[in-house]
PDB file of N, CA and C in Angstrom:
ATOM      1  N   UNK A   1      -0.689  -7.712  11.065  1.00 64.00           N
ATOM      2  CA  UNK A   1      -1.536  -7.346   9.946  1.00 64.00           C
ATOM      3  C   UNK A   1      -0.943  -7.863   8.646  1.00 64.00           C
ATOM      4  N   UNK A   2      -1.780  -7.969   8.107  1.00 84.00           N
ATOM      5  CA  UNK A   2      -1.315  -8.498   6.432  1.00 84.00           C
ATOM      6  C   UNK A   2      -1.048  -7.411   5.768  1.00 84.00           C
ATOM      7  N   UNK A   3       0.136  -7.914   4.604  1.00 83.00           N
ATOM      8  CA  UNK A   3       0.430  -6.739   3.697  1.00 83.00           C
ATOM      9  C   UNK A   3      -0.922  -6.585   2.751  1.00 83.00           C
ATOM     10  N   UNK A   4      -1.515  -7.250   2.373  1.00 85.00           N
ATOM     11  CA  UNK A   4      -2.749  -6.933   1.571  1.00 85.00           C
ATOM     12  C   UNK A   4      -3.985  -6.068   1.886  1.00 85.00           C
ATOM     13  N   UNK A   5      -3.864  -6.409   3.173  1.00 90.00           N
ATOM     14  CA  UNK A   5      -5.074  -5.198   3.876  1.00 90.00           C
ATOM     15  C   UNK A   5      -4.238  -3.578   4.381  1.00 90.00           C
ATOM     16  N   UNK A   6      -2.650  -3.898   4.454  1.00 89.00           N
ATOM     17  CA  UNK A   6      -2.786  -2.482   5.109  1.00 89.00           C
ATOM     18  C   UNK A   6      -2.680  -1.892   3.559  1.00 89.00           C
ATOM     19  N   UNK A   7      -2.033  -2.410   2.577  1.00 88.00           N
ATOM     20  CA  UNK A   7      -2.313  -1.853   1.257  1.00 88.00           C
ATOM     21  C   UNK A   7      -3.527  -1.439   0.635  1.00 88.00           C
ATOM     22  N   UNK A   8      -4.467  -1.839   0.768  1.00 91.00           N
ATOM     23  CA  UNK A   8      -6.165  -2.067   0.728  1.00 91.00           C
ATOM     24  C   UNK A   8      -6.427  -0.528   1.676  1.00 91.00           C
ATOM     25  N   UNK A   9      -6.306  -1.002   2.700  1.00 93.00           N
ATOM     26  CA  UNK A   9      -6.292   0.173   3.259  1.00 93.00           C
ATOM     27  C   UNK A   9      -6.057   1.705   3.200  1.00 93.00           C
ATOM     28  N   UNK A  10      -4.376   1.731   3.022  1.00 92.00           N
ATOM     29  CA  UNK A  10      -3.716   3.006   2.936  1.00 92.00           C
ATOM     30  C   UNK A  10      -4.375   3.237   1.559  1.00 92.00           C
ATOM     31  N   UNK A  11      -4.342   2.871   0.624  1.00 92.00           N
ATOM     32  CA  UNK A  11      -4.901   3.164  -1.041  1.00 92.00           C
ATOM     33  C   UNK A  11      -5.896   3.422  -1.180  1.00 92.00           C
ATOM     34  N   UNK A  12      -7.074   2.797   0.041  1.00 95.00           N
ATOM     35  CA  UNK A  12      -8.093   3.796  -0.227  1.00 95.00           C
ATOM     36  C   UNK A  12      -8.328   4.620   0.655  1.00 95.00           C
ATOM     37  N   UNK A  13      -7.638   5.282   1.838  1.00 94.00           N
ATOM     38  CA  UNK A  13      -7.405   6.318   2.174  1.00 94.00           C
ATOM     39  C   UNK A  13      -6.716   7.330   1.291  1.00 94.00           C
ATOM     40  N   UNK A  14      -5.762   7.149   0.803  1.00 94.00           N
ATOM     41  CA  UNK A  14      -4.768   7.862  -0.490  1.00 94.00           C
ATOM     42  C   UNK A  14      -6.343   8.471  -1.208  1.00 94.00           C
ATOM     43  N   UNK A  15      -6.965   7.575  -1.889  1.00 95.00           N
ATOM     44  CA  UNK A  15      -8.119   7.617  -2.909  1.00 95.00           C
ATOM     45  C   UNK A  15      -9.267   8.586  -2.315  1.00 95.00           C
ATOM     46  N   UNK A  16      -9.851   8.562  -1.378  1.00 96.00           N
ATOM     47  CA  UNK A  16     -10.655   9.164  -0.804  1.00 96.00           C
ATOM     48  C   UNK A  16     -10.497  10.648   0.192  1.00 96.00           C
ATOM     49  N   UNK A  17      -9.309  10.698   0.165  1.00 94.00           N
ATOM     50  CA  UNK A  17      -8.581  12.625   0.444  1.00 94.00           C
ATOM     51  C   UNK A  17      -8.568  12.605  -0.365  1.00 94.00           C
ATOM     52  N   UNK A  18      -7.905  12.275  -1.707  1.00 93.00           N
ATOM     53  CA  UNK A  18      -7.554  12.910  -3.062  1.00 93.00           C
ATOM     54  C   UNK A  18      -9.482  13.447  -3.567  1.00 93.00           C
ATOM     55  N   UNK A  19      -9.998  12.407  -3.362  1.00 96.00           N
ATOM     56  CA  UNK A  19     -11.325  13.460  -3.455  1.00 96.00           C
ATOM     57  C   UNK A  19     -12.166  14.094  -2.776  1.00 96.00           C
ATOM     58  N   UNK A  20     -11.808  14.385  -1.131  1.00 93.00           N
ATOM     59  CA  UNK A  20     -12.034  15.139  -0.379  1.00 93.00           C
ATOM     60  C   UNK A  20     -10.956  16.684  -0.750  1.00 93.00           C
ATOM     61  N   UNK A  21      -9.983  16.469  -0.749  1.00 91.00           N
ATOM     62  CA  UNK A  21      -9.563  17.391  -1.379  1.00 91.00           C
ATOM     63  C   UNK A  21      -9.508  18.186  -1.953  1.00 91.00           C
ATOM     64  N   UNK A  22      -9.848  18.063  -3.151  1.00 92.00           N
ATOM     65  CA  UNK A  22     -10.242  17.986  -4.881  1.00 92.00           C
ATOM     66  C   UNK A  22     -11.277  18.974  -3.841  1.00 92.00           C
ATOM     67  N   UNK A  23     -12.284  18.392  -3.367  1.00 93.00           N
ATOM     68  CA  UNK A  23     -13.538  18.981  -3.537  1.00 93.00           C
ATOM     69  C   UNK A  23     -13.458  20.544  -2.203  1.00 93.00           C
ATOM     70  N   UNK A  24     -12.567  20.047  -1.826  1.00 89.00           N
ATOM     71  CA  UNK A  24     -12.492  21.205  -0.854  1.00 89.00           C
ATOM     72  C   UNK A  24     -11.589  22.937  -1.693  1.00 89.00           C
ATOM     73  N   UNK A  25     -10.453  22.267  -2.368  1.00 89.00           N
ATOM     74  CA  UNK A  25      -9.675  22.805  -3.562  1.00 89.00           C
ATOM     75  C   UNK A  25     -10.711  23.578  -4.003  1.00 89.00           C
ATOM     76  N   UNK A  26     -12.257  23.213  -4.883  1.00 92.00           N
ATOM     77  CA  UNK A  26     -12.744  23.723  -5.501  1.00 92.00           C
ATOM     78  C   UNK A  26     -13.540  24.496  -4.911  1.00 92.00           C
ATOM     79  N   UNK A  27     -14.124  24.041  -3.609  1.00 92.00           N
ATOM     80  CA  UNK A  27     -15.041  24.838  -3.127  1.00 92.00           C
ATOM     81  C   UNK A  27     -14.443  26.193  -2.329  1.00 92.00           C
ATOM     82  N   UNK A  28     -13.425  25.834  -1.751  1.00 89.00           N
ATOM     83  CA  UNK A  28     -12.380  27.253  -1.126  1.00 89.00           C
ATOM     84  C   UNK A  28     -11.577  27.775  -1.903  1.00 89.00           C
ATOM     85  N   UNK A  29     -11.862  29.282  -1.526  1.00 88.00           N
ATOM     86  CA  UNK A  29     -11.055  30.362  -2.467  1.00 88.00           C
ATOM     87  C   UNK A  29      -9.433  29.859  -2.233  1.00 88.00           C
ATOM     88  N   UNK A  30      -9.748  30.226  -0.702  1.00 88.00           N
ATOM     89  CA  UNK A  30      -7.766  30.154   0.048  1.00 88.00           C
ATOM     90  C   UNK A  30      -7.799  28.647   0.302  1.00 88.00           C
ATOM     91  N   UNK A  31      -7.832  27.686  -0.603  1.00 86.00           N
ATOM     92  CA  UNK A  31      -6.936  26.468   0.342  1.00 86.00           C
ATOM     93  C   UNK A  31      -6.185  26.089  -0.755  1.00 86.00           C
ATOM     94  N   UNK A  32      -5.219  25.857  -0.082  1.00 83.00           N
ATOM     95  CA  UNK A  32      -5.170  25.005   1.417  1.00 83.00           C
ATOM     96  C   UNK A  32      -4.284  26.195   2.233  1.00 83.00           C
ATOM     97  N   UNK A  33      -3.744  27.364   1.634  1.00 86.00           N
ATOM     98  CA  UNK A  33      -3.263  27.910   2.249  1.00 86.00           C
ATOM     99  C   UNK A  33      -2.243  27.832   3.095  1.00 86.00           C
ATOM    100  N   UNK A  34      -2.147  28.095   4.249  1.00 88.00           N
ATOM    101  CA  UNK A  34      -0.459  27.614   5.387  1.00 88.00           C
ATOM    102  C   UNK A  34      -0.739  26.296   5.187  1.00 88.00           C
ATOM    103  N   UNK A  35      -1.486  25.510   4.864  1.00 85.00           N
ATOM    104  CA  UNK A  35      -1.282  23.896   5.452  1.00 85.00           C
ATOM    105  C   UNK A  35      -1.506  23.135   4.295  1.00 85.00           C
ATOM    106  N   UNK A  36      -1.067  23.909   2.909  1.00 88.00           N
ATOM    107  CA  UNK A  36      -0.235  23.312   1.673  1.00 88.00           C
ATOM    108  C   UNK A  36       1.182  22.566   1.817  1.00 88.00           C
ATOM    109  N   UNK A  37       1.985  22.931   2.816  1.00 90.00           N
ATOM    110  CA  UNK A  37       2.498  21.608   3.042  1.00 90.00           C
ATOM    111  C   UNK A  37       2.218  20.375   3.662  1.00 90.00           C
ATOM    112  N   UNK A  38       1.317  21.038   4.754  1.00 91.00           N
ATOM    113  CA  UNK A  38       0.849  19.453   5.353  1.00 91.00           C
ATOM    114  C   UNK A  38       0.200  18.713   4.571  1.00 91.00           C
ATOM    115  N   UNK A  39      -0.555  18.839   3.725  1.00 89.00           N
ATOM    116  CA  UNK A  39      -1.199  18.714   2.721  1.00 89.00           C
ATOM    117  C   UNK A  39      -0.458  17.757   1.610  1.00 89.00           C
ATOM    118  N   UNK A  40       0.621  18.227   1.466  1.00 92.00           N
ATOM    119  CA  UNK A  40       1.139  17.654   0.498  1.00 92.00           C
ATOM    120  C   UNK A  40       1.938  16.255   1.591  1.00 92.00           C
ATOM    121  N   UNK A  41       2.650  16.488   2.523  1.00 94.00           N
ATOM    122  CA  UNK A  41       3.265  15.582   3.212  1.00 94.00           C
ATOM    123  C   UNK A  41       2.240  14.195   3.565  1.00 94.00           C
ATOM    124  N   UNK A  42       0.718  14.818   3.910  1.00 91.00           N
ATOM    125  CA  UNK A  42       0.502  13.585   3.963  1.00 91.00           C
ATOM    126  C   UNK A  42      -0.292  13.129   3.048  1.00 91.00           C
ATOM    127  N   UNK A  43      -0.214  13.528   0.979  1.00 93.00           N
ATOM    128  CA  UNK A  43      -0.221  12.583  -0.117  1.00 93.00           C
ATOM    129  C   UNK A  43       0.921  12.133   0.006  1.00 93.00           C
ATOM    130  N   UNK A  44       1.879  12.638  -0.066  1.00 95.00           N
ATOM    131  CA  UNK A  44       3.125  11.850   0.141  1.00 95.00           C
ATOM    132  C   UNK A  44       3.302  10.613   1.071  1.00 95.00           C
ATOM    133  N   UNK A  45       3.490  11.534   1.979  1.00 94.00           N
ATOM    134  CA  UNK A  45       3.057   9.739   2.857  1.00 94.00           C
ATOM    135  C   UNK A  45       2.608   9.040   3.036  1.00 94.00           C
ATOM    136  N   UNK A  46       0.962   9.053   2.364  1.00 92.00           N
ATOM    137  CA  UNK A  46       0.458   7.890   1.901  1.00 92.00           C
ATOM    138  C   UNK A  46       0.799   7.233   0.762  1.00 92.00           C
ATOM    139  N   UNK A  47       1.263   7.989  -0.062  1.00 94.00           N
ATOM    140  CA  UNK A  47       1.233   7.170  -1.338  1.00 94.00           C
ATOM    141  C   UNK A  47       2.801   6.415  -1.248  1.00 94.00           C
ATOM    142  N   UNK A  48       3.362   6.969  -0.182  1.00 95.00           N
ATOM    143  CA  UNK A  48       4.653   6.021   0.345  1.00 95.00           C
ATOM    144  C   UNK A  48       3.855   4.776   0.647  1.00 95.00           C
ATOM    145  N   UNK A  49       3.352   4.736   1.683  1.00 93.00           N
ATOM    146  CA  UNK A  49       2.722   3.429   2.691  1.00 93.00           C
ATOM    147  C   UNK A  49       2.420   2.814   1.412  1.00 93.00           C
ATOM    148  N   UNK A  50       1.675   3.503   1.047  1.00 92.00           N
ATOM    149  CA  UNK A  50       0.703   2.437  -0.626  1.00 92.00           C
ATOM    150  C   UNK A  50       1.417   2.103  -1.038  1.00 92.00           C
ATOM    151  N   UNK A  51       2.542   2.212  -1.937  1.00 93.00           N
ATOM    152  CA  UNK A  51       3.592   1.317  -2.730  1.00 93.00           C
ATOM    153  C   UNK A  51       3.936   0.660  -2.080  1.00 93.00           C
ATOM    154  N   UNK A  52       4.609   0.785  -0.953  1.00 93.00           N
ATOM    155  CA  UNK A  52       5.466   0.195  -0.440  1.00 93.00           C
ATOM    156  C   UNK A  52       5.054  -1.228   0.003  1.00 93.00           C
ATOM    157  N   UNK A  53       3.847  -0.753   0.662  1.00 91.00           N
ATOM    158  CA  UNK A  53       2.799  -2.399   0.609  1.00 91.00           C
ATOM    159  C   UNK A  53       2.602  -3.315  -0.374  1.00 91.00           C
ATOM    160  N   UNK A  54       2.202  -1.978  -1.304  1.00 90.00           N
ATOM    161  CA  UNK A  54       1.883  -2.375  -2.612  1.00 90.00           C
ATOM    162  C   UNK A  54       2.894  -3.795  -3.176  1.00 90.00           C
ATOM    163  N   UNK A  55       4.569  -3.554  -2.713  1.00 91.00           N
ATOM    164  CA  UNK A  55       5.680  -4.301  -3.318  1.00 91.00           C
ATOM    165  C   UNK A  55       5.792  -5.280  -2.231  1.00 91.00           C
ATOM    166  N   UNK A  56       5.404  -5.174  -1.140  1.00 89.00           N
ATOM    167  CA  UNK A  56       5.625  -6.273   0.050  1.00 89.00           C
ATOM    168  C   UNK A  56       4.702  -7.432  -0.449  1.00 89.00           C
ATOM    169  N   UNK A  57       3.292  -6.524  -0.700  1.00 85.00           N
ATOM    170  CA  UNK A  57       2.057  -7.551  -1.068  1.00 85.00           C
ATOM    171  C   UNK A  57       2.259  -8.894  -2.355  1.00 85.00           C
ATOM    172  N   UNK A  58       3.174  -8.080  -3.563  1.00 86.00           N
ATOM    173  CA  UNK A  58       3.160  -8.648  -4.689  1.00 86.00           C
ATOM    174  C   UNK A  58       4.615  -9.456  -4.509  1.00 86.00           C
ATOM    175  N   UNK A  59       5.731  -9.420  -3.534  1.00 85.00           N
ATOM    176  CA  UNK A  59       6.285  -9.952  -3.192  1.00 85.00           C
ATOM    177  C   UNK A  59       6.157 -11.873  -2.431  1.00 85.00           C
ATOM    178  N   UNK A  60       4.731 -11.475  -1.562  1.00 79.00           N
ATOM    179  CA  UNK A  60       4.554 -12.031  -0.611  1.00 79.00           C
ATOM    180  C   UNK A  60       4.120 -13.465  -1.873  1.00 79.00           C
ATOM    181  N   UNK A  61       2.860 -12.617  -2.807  1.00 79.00           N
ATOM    182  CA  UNK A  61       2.108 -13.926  -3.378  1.00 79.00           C
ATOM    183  C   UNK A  61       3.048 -14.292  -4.604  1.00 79.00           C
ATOM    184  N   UNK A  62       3.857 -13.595  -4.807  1.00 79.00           N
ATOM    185  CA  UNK A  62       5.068 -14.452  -5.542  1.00 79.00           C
ATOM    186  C   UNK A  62       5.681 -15.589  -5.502  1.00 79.00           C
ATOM    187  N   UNK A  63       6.320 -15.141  -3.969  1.00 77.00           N
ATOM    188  CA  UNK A  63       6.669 -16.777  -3.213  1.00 77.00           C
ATOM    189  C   UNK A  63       5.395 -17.426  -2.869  1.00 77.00           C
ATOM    190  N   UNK A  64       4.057 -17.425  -2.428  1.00 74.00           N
ATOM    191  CA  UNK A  64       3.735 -18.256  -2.144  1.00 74.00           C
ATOM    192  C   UNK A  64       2.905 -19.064  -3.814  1.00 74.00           C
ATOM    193  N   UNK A  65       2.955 -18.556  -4.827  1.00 78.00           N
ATOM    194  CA  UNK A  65       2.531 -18.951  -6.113  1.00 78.00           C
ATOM    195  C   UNK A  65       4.004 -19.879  -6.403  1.00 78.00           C
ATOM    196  N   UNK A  66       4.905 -19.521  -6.389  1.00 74.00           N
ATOM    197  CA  UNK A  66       6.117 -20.273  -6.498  1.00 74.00           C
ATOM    198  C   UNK A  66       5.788 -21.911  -5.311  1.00 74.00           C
ATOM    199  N   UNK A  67       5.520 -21.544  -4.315  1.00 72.00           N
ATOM    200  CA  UNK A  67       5.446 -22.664  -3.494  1.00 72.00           C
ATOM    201  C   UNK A  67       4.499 -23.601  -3.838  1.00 72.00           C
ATOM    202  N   UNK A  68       2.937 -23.244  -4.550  1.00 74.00           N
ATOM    203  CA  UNK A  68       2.032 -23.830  -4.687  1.00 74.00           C
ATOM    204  C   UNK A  68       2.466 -25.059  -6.449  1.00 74.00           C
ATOM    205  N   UNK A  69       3.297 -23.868  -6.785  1.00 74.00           N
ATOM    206  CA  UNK A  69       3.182 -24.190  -8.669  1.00 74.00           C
ATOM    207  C   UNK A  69       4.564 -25.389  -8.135  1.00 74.00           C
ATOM    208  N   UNK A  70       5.501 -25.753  -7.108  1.00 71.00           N
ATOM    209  CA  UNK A  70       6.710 -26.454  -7.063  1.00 71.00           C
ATOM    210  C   UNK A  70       7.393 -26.007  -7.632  1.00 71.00           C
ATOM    211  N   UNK A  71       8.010 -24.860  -7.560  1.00 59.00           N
ATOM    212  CA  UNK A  71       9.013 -24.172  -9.099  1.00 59.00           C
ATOM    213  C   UNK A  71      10.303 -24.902  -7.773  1.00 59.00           C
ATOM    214  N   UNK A  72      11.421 -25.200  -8.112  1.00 58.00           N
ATOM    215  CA  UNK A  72      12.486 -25.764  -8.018  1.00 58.00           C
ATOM    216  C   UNK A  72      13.196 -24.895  -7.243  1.00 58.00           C
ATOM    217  N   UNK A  73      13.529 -24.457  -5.763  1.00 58.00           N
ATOM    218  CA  UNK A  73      14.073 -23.694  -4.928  1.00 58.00           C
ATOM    219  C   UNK A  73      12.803 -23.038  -3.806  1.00 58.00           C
ATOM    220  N   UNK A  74      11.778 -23.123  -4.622  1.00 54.00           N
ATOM    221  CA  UNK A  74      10.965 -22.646  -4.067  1.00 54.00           C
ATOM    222  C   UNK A  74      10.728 -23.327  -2.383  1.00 54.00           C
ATOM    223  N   UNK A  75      10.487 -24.750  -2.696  1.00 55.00           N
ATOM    224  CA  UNK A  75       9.808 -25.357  -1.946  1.00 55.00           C
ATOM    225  C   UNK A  75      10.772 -25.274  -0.316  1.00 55.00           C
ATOM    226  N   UNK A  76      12.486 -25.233  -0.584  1.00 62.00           N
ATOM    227  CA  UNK A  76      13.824 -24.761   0.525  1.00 62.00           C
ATOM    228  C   UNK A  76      13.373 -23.724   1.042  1.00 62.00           C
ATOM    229  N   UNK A  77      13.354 -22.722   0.155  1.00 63.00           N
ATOM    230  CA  UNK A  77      12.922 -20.907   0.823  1.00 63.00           C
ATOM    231  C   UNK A  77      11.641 -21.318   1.957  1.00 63.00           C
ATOM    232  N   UNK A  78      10.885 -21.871   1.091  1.00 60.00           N
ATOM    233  CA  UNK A  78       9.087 -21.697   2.006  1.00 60.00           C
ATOM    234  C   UNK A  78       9.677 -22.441   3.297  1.00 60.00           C
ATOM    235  N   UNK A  79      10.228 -23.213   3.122  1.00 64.00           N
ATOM    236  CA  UNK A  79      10.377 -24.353   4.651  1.00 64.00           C
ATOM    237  C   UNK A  79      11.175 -23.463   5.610  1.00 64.00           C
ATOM    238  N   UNK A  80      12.214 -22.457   5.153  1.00 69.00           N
ATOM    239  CA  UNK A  80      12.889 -22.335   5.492  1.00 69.00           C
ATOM    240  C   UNK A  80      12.417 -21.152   6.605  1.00 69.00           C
ATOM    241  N   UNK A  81      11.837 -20.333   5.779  1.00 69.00           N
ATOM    242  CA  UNK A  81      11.012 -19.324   5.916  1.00 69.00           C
ATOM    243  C   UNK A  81       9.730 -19.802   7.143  1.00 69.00           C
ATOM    244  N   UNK A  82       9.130 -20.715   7.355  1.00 66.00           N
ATOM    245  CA  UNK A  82       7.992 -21.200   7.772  1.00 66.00           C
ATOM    246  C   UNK A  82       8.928 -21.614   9.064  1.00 66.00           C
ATOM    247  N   UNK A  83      10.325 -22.122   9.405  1.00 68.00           N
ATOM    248  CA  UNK A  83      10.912 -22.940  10.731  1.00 68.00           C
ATOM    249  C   UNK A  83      11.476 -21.717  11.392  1.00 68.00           C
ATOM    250  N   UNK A  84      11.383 -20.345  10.631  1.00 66.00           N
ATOM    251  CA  UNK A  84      11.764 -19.235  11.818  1.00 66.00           C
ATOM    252  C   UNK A  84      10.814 -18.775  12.053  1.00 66.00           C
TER     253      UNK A  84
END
């Protein structure tokens, strides 16, 4: 899988509980109740996955903008990178 789609992905999962949530928050007296931590563990853990992609993703088109533009080292890394 590509870092751009599972980022795409997890972020708008992240995005779309946060307003399932929200809306459940408002509509229930008791929530989230006992499963206010689970709750929280998995914003947390998405919004882990999301960055984290997030920095793989902006990593990835770094080097390959470096490879396209000829910046000077660039072009060693990409080859180098591409024969493993």
């Amino acid at each position: 899988m590509d870092y751009e789609l599972i980022f795409y992905v997890s972020g708008g999962v992240l995005a779309a509980s946060a307003v399932v949530f929200t809306f459940l928050g408002l509509r229930l007296e008791k929530f989230p109740g006992k499963a206010g931590s689970a709750v929280a563990l998995c914003f947390v853990a998405l919004a882990v996955v999301a960055s984290t992609f997030a920095v793989l993703h902006s990593q990835h088109e770094e080097e390959h903008r470096e490879h396209e533009a000829g910046l000077p080292g660039a072009t060693e890394e990409a080859e180098a990178e591409e024969s493993e």
